[in-house]
Coordinates of C-alpha atoms in Angstrom, one line a residue:
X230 CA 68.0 78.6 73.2
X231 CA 64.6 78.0 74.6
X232 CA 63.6 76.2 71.8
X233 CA 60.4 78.4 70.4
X234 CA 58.7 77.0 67.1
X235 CA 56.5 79.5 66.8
X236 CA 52.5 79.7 65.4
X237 CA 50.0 83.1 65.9
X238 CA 49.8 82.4 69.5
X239 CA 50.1 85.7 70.8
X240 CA 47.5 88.1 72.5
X241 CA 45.7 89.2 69.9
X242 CA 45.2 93.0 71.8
X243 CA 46.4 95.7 69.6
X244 CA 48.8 98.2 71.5
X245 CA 47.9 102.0 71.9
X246 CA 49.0 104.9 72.8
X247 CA 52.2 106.3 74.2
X248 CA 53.1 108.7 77.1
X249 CA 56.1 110.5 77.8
X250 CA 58.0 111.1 81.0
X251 CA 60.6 113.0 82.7
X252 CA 63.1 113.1 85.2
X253 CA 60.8 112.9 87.7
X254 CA 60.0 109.5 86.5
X255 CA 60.0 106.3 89.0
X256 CA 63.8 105.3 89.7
X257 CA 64.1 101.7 88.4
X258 CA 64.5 98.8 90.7
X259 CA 67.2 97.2 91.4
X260 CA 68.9 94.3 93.4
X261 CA 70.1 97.3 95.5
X262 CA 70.2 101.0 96.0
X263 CA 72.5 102.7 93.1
X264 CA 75.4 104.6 94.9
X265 CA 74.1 108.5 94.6
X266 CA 76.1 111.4 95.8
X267 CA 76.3 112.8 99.3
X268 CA 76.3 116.6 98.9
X269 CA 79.6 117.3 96.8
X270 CA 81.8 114.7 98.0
X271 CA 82.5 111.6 95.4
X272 CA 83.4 108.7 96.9
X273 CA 86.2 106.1 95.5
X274 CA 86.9 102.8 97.1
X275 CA 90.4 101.6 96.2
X276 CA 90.9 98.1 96.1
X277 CA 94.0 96.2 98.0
X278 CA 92.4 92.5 98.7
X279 CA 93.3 90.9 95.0
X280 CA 97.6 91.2 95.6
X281 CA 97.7 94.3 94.8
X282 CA 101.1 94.6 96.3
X283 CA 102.7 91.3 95.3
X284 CA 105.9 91.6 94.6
X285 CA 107.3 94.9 93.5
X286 CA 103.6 96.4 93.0
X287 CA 102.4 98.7 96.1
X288 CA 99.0 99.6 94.5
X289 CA 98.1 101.4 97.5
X290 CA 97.0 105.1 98.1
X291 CA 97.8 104.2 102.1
X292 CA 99.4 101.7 104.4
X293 CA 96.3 103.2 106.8
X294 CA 93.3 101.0 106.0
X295 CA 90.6 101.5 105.2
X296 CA 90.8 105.3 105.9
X297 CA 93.7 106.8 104.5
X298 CA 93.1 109.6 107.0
X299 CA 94.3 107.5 109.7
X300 CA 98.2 108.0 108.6
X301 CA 97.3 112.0 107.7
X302 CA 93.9 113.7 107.8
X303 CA 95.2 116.7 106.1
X304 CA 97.7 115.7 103.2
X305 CA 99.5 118.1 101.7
X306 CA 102.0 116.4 99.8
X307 CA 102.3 112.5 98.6
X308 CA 104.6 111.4 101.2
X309 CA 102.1 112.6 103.6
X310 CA 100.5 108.8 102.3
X311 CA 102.3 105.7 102.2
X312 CA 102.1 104.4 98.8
X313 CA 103.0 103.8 95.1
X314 CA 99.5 105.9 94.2
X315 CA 99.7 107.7 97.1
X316 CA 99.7 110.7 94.5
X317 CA 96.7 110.0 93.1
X318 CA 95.1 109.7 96.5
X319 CA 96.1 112.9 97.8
X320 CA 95.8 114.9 95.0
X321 CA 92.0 114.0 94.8
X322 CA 91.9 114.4 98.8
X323 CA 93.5 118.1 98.7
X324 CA 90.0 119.1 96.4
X325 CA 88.1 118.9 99.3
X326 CA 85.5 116.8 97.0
X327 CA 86.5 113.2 97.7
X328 CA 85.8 110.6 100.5
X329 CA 88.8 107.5 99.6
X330 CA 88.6 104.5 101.3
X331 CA 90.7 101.1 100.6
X332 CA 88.7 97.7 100.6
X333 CA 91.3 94.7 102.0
X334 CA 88.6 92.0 101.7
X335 CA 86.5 90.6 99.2
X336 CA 84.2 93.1 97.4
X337 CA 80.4 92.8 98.3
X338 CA 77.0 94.8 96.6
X339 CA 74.2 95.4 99.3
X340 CA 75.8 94.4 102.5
X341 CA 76.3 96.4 105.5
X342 CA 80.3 97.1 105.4
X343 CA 81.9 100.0 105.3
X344 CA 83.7 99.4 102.1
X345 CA 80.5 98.1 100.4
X346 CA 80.2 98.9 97.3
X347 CA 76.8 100.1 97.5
X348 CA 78.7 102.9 99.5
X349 CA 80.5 104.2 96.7
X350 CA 80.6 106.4 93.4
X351 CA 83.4 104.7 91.5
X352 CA 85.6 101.4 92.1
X353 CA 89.3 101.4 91.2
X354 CA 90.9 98.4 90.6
X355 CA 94.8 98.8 90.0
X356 CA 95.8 95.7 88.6
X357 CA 94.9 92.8 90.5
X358 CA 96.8 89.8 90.5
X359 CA 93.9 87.1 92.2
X360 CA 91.0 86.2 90.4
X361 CA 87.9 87.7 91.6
X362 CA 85.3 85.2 93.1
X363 CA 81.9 84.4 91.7
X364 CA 80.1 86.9 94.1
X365 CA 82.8 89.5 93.9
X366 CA 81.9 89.3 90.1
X367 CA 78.3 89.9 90.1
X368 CA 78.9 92.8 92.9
X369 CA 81.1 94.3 90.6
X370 CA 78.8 94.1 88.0
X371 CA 76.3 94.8 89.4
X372 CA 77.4 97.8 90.9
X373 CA 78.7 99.3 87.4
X374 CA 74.9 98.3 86.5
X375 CA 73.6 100.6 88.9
X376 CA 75.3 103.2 88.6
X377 CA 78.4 102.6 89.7
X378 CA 82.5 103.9 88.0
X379 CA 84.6 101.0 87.3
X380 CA 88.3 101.8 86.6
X381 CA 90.1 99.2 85.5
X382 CA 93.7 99.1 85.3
X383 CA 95.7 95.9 83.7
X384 CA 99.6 95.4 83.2
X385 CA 100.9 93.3 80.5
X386 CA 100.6 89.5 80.0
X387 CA 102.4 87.5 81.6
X388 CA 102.4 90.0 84.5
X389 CA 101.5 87.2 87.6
X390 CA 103.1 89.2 90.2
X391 CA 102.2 86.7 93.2
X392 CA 102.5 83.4 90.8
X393 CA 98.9 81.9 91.3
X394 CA 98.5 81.5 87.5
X395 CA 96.6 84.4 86.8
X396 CA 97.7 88.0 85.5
X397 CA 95.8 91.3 86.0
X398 CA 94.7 91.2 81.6
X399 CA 93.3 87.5 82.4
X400 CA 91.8 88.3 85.7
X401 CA 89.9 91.5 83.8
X402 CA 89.0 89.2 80.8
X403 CA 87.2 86.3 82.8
X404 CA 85.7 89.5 85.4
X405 CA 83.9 90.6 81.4
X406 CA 83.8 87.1 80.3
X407 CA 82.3 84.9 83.1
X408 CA 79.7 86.3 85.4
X409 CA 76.0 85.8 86.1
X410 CA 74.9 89.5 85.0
X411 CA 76.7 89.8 81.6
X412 CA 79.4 87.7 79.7
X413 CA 79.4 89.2 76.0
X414 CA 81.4 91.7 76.2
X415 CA 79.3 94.0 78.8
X416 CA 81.8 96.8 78.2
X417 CA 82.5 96.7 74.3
X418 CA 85.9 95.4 74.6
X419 CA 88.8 92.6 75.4
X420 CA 92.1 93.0 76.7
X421 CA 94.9 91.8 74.7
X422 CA 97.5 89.6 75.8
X423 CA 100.4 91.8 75.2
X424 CA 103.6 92.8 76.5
X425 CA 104.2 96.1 74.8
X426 CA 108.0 97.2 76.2
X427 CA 107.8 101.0 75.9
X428 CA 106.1 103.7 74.2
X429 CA 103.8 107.2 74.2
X430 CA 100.5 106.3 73.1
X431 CA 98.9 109.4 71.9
X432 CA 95.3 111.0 72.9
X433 CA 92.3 111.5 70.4
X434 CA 91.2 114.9 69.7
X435 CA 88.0 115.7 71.2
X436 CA 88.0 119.0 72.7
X437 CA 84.6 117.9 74.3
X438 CA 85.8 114.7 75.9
X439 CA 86.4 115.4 80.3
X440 CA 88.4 112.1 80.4
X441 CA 90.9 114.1 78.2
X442 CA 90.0 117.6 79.2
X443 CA 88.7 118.2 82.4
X444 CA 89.4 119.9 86.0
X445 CA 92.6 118.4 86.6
X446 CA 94.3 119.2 82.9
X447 CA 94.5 118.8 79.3
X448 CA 95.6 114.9 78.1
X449 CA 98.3 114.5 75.4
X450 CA 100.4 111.4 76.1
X451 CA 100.2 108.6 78.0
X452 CA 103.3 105.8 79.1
X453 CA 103.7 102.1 78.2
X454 CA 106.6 100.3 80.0
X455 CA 105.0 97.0 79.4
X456 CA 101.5 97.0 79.3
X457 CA 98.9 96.1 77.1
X458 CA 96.4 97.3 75.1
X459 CA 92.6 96.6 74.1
X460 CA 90.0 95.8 71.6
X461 CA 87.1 97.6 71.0
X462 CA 84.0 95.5 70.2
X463 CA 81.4 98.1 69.1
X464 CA 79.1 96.0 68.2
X465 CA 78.8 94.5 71.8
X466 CA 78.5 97.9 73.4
X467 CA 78.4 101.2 71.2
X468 CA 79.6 103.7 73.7
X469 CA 83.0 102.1 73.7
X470 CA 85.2 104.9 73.2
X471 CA 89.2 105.1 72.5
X472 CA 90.7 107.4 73.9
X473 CA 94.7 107.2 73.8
X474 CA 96.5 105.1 71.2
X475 CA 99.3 103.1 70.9
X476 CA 101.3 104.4 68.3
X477 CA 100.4 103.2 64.6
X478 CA 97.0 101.8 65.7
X479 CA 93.4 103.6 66.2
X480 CA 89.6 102.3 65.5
X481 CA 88.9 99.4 67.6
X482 CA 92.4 97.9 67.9
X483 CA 95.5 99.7 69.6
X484 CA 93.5 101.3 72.5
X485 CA 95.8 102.2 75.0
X486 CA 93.2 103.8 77.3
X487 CA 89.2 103.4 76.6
X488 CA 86.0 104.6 78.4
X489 CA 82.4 103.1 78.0
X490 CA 79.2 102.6 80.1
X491 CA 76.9 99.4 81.4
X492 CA 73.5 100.2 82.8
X493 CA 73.7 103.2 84.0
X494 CA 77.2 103.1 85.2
X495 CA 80.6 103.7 83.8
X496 CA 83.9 102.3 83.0
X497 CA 87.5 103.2 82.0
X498 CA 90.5 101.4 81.1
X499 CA 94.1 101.4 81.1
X500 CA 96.5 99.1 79.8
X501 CA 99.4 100.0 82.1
X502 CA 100.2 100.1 85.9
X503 CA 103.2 102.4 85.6
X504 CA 101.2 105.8 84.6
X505 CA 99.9 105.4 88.0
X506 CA 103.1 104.9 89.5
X507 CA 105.0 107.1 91.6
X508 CA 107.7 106.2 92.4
X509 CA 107.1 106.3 96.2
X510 CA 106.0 102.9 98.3
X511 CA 106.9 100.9 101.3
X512 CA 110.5 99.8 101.8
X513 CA 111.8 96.9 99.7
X514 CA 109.6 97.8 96.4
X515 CA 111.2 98.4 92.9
X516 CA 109.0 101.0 91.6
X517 CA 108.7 103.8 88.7
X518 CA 107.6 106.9 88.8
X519 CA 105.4 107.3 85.6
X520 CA 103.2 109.3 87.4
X521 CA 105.4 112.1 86.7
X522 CA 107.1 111.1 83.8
X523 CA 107.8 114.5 81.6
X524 CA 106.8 113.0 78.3
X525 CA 103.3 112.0 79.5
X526 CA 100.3 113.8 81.3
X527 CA 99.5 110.9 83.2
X528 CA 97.9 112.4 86.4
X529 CA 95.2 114.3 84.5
X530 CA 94.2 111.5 83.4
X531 CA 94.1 109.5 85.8
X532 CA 92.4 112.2 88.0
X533 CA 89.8 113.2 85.0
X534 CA 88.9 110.0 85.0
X535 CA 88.2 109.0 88.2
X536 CA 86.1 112.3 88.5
X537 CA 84.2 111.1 85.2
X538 CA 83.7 107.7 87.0
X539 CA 82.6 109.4 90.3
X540 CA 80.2 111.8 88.5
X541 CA 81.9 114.2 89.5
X542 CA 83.3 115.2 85.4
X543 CA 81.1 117.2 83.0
X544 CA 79.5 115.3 79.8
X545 CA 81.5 113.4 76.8
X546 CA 83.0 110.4 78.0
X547 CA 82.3 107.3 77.3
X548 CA 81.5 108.2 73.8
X549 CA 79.4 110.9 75.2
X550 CA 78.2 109.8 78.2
X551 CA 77.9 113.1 81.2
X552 CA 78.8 113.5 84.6
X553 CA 76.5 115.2 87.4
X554 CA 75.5 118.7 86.8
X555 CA 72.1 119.0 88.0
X556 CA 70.1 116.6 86.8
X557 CA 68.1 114.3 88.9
X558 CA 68.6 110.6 88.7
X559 CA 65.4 108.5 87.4
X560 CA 64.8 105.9 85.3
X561 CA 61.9 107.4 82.3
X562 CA 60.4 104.4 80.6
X563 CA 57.3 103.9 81.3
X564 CA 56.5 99.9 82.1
X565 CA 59.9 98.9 81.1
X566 CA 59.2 95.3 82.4
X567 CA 55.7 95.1 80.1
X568 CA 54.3 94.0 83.2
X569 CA 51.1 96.2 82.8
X570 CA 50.3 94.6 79.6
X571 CA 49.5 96.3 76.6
X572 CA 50.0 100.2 78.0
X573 CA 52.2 102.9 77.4
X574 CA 54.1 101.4 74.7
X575 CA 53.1 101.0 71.3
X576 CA 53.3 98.3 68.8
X577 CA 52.8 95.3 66.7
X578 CA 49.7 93.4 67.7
X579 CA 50.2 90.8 70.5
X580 CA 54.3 91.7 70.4
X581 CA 53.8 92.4 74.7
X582 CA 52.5 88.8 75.8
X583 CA 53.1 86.8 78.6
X584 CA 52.4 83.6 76.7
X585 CA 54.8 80.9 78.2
X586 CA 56.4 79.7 74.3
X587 CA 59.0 81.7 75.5
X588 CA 60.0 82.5 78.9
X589 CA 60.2 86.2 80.3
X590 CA 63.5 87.0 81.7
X591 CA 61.5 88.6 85.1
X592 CA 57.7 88.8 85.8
X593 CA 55.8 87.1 83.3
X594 CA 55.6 89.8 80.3
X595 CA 57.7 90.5 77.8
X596 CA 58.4 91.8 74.4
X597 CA 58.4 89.4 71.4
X598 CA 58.5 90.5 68.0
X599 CA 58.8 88.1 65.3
X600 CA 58.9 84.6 65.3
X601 CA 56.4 83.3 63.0
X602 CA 58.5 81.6 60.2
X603 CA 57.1 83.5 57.2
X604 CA 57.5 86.9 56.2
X605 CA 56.8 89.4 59.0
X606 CA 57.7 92.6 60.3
X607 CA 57.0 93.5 64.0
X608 CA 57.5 97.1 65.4
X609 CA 57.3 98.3 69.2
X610 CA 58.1 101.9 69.9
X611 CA 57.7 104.9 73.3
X612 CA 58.7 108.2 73.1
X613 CA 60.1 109.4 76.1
X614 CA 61.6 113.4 77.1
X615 CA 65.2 113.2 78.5
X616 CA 65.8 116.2 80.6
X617 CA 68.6 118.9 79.3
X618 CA 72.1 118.6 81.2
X619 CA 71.6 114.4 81.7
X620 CA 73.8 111.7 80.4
X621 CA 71.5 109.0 79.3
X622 CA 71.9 105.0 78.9
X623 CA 69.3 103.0 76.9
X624 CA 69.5 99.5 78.1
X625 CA 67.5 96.2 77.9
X626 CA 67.7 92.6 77.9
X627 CA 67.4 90.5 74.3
X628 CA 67.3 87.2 74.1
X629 CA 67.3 85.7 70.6
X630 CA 65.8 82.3 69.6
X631 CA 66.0 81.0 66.0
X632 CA 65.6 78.1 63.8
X633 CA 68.1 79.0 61.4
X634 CA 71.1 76.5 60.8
X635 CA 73.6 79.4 59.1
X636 CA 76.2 80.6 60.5
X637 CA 77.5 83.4 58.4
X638 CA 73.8 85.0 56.6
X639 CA 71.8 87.7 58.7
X640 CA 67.9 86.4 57.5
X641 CA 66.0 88.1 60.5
X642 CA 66.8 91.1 61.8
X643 CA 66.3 93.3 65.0
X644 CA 66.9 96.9 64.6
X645 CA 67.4 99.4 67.5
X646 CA 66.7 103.4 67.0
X647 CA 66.4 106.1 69.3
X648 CA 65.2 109.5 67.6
X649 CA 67.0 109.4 64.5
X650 CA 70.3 107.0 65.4
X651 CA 70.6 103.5 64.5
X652 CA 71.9 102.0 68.0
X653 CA 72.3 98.3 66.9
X654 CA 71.4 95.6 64.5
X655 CA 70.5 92.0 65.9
X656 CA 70.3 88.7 63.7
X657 CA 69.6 85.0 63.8
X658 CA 73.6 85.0 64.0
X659 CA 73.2 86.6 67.4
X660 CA 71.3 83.6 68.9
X661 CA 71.9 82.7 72.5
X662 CA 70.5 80.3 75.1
X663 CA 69.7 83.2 77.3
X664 CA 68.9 86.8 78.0
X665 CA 71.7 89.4 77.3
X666 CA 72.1 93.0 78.4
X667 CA 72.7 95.8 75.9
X668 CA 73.4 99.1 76.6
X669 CA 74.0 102.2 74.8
X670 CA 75.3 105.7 75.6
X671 CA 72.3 108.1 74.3
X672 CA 73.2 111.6 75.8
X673 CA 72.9 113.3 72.9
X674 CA 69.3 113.7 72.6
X675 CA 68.9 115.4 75.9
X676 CA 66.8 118.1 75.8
X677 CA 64.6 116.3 73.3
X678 CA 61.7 114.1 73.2
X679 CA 62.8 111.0 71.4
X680 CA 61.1 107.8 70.1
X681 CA 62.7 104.6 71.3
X682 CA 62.3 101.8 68.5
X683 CA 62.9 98.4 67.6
X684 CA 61.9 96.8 64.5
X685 CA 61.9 92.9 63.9
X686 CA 62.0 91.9 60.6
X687 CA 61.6 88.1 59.3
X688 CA 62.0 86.3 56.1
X689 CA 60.1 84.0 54.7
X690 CA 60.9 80.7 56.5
X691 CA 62.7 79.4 59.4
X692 CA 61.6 81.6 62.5
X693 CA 63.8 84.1 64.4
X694 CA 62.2 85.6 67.9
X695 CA 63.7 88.8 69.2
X696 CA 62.6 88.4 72.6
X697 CA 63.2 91.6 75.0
X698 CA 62.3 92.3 78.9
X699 CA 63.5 94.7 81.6
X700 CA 64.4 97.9 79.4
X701 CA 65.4 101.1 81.1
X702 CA 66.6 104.7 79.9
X703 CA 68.2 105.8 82.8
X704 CA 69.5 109.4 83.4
X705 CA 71.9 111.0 86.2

């Protein structure tokens, strides 16, 4: 924590006023371009440099690297491509929409490769069996920040295919768990450490949903021959979504396969390498075809999915979250960093201050409501227009400082609107030493002008700051 004690120190300049914006908005900065579309092609960078084909597994859409194309330009059937998910490959390379590429080195975010990830629409990640490095885990994340489509795809526990210690659930866990951009939860959920022998985990029903019912087919069933599951933390991220079920389970435990967002990117997961599995590899592999398996519909969704992550899907994954139609990318806040001071957002008195009690997490302003140790309610609000046909992502940073010694009674409390939906509630129980990103799926209002909101709320002793800097409400 940074240690805040605080007294009426604040800028004592009333806020005013409010102004709304639209799509043609400023796109918000970030540490590096966010990957946009080229024309109508989407394009997915598979990932072979994590052991990806230790042992038996031959996670591969092509023994040609990095271009596919190099073994066959013009695929017309899976064996055209030399690979266990050589079916998923040419299947989305037969639309005509997709530009596939395989990364064999370590994953980068802003560099000048040609499998940088700044080059891409969506990352797949087909259960890797090293752990990802430091950098390779802010690139990742970073990437999904910015736009990016992260598919991840575990096996069960226990699963340590080239026996360095490390299976694909605890090599996703520490990737969620242990980076520089966000360790609590970023995506709304953990993996379990499960070996789940077989099974038909079920799909949701939500006609609406293009993970489960897009271009490539309707979703009924999935496969488990030992995999895993995971569980949803809602509270972390609320546009976690469940989408298939292992059998007896549903809510936030038991998800077989889930989708949610970060930033303005996207991410899916699937507890199982066999659905992606066809059966066909490189001489000397074991493999399964799950891909086809009869009791499962398998390739739609894996194909939906990736289109979802790529943009390329229409709107309702992710709890709600919409692919590209035709609406143009921008960040809409208006000073999202408070750097201009009192403008465009309104407010408690002196809650935008760049007073250095407490440290902004860029520039020198932020947002602090609360803090005083006595009974107080702050408020800062902006009502903003999200264009019709956009998926939307509220997201900010909060970092939450408090004198409070319990570890089990909510005193102070931070609540999050936007229009008329409660996105979150913060308390002194949430304290941290640091800034964390929040981010939260908020499609639905497009085609409205809604009021973003967030309401501090103190008791009568012991302060609790609600600190917050570098919001955003990013459409696409």
């Amino acid at each position: 924590m940074f240690g805040s004690t605080r007294s009426r120190h604040r800028i004592a300049t009333a806020l005013a006023g409010f102004a709304l914006f639209t799509a043609g908005a400023a796109l918000q900065v970030g540490t590096a371009a966010a990957p946009a579309h080229a024309a109508a092609t989407y394009r997915v960078l598979f990932d072979d440099g994590h052991a990806e084909e230790a042992g038996n597994a031959d996670w591969i859409i092509s023994t040609s690297k990095p271009d596919p194309l190099s073994q066959d330009s013009t695929p017309s059937s899976e064996t055209d491509w030399t690979g266990a998910l050589s079916s998923w490959g040419v299947a989305l390379q037969k639309t005509g929409s997709y530009s596939l590429k395989t990364a064999t080195s370590a994953l980068t975010y802003g560099g000048s490769s040609t499998t940088d990830l700044s080059k891409f629409d969506a990352l797949v990640l087909p259960e890797p069996n090293t752990l990802f490095t430091s950098a390779e885990k802010t690139a990742i994340m970073t990437f999904v920040k910015n736009g990016g489509g992260l598919f991840m795809v575990s096996d069960h526990t226990g699963a340590d295919r080239n026996n360095d210690g490390y299976d694909a659930v605890e090599i996703f866990n520490d990737l969620m768990t242990n980076n520089s951009v966000d360790s609590t939860a970023p995506f709304g959920f953990s993996i379990d450490t499960l070996d789940i022998s077989s099974g038909y985990p079920a799909a949701i029903s939500d006609s609406t949903n293009p993970v489960l019912h897009g271009s490539f087919g309707n979703v009924t069933k999935s496969l488990i021959a030992d995999g895993t599951t995971a569980t949803l933390k809602p509270s972390d991220n609320s546009a976690v979504k469940g989408l298939v079920y292992r059998s007896g389970y549903s809510g936030n435990t038991g998800a077989f396969f889930a989708t949610s967002t970060f930033g303005s990117g996207r991410v899916a997961f699937w507890g199982d390498s066999s659905p992606i599995d066809d059966g066909t590899g490189q001489s000397g592999n074991t493999l399964y075809d799950g891909w086809n398996d009869s009791g499962a519909t398998n390739a739609a969704l894996a194909l939906n999915a990736t289109a979802w992550l790529a943009g390329g899907g229409s709107s309702g994954g992710g709890g709600g979250g919409g692919g590209g139609g035709t609406c143009t990318a921008a960040q809409l806040l208006g000073n999202p960093g408070f750097e201009s001071g009192n403008t465009t957002w309104t407010g408690s008195s002196g809650v935008i201050t760049n007073s250095s009690s407490e440290a902004a997490r860029t520039g020198s302003y932020k947002a602090w409501l609360d803090g005083y140790g006595s009974a107080h309610t702050d408020t800062l609000s902006q009502s903003v227009t999200i264009p019709s046909g956009c998926s939307a992502t509220l997201s900010f940073y909060l970092h939450v400082d408090t004198a409070e010694t319990t570890t089990s009674t909510a005193y102070d409390k931070l609540t999050v609107t936007a229009g008329s939906t409660t996105l979150a509630t913060y308390s002194n129980l949430n304290a941290a030493s640091g800034y964390v990103l929040k981010s939260f799926d908020v499609s639905s209002l497009a085609g409205t002008t809604a009021t973003v909101k967030f309401t501090g709320v103190e008791g009568s002793t012991l302060q609790t700051s609600f600190v917050l800097d570098d919001t955003a409400l990013n459409v696409s």
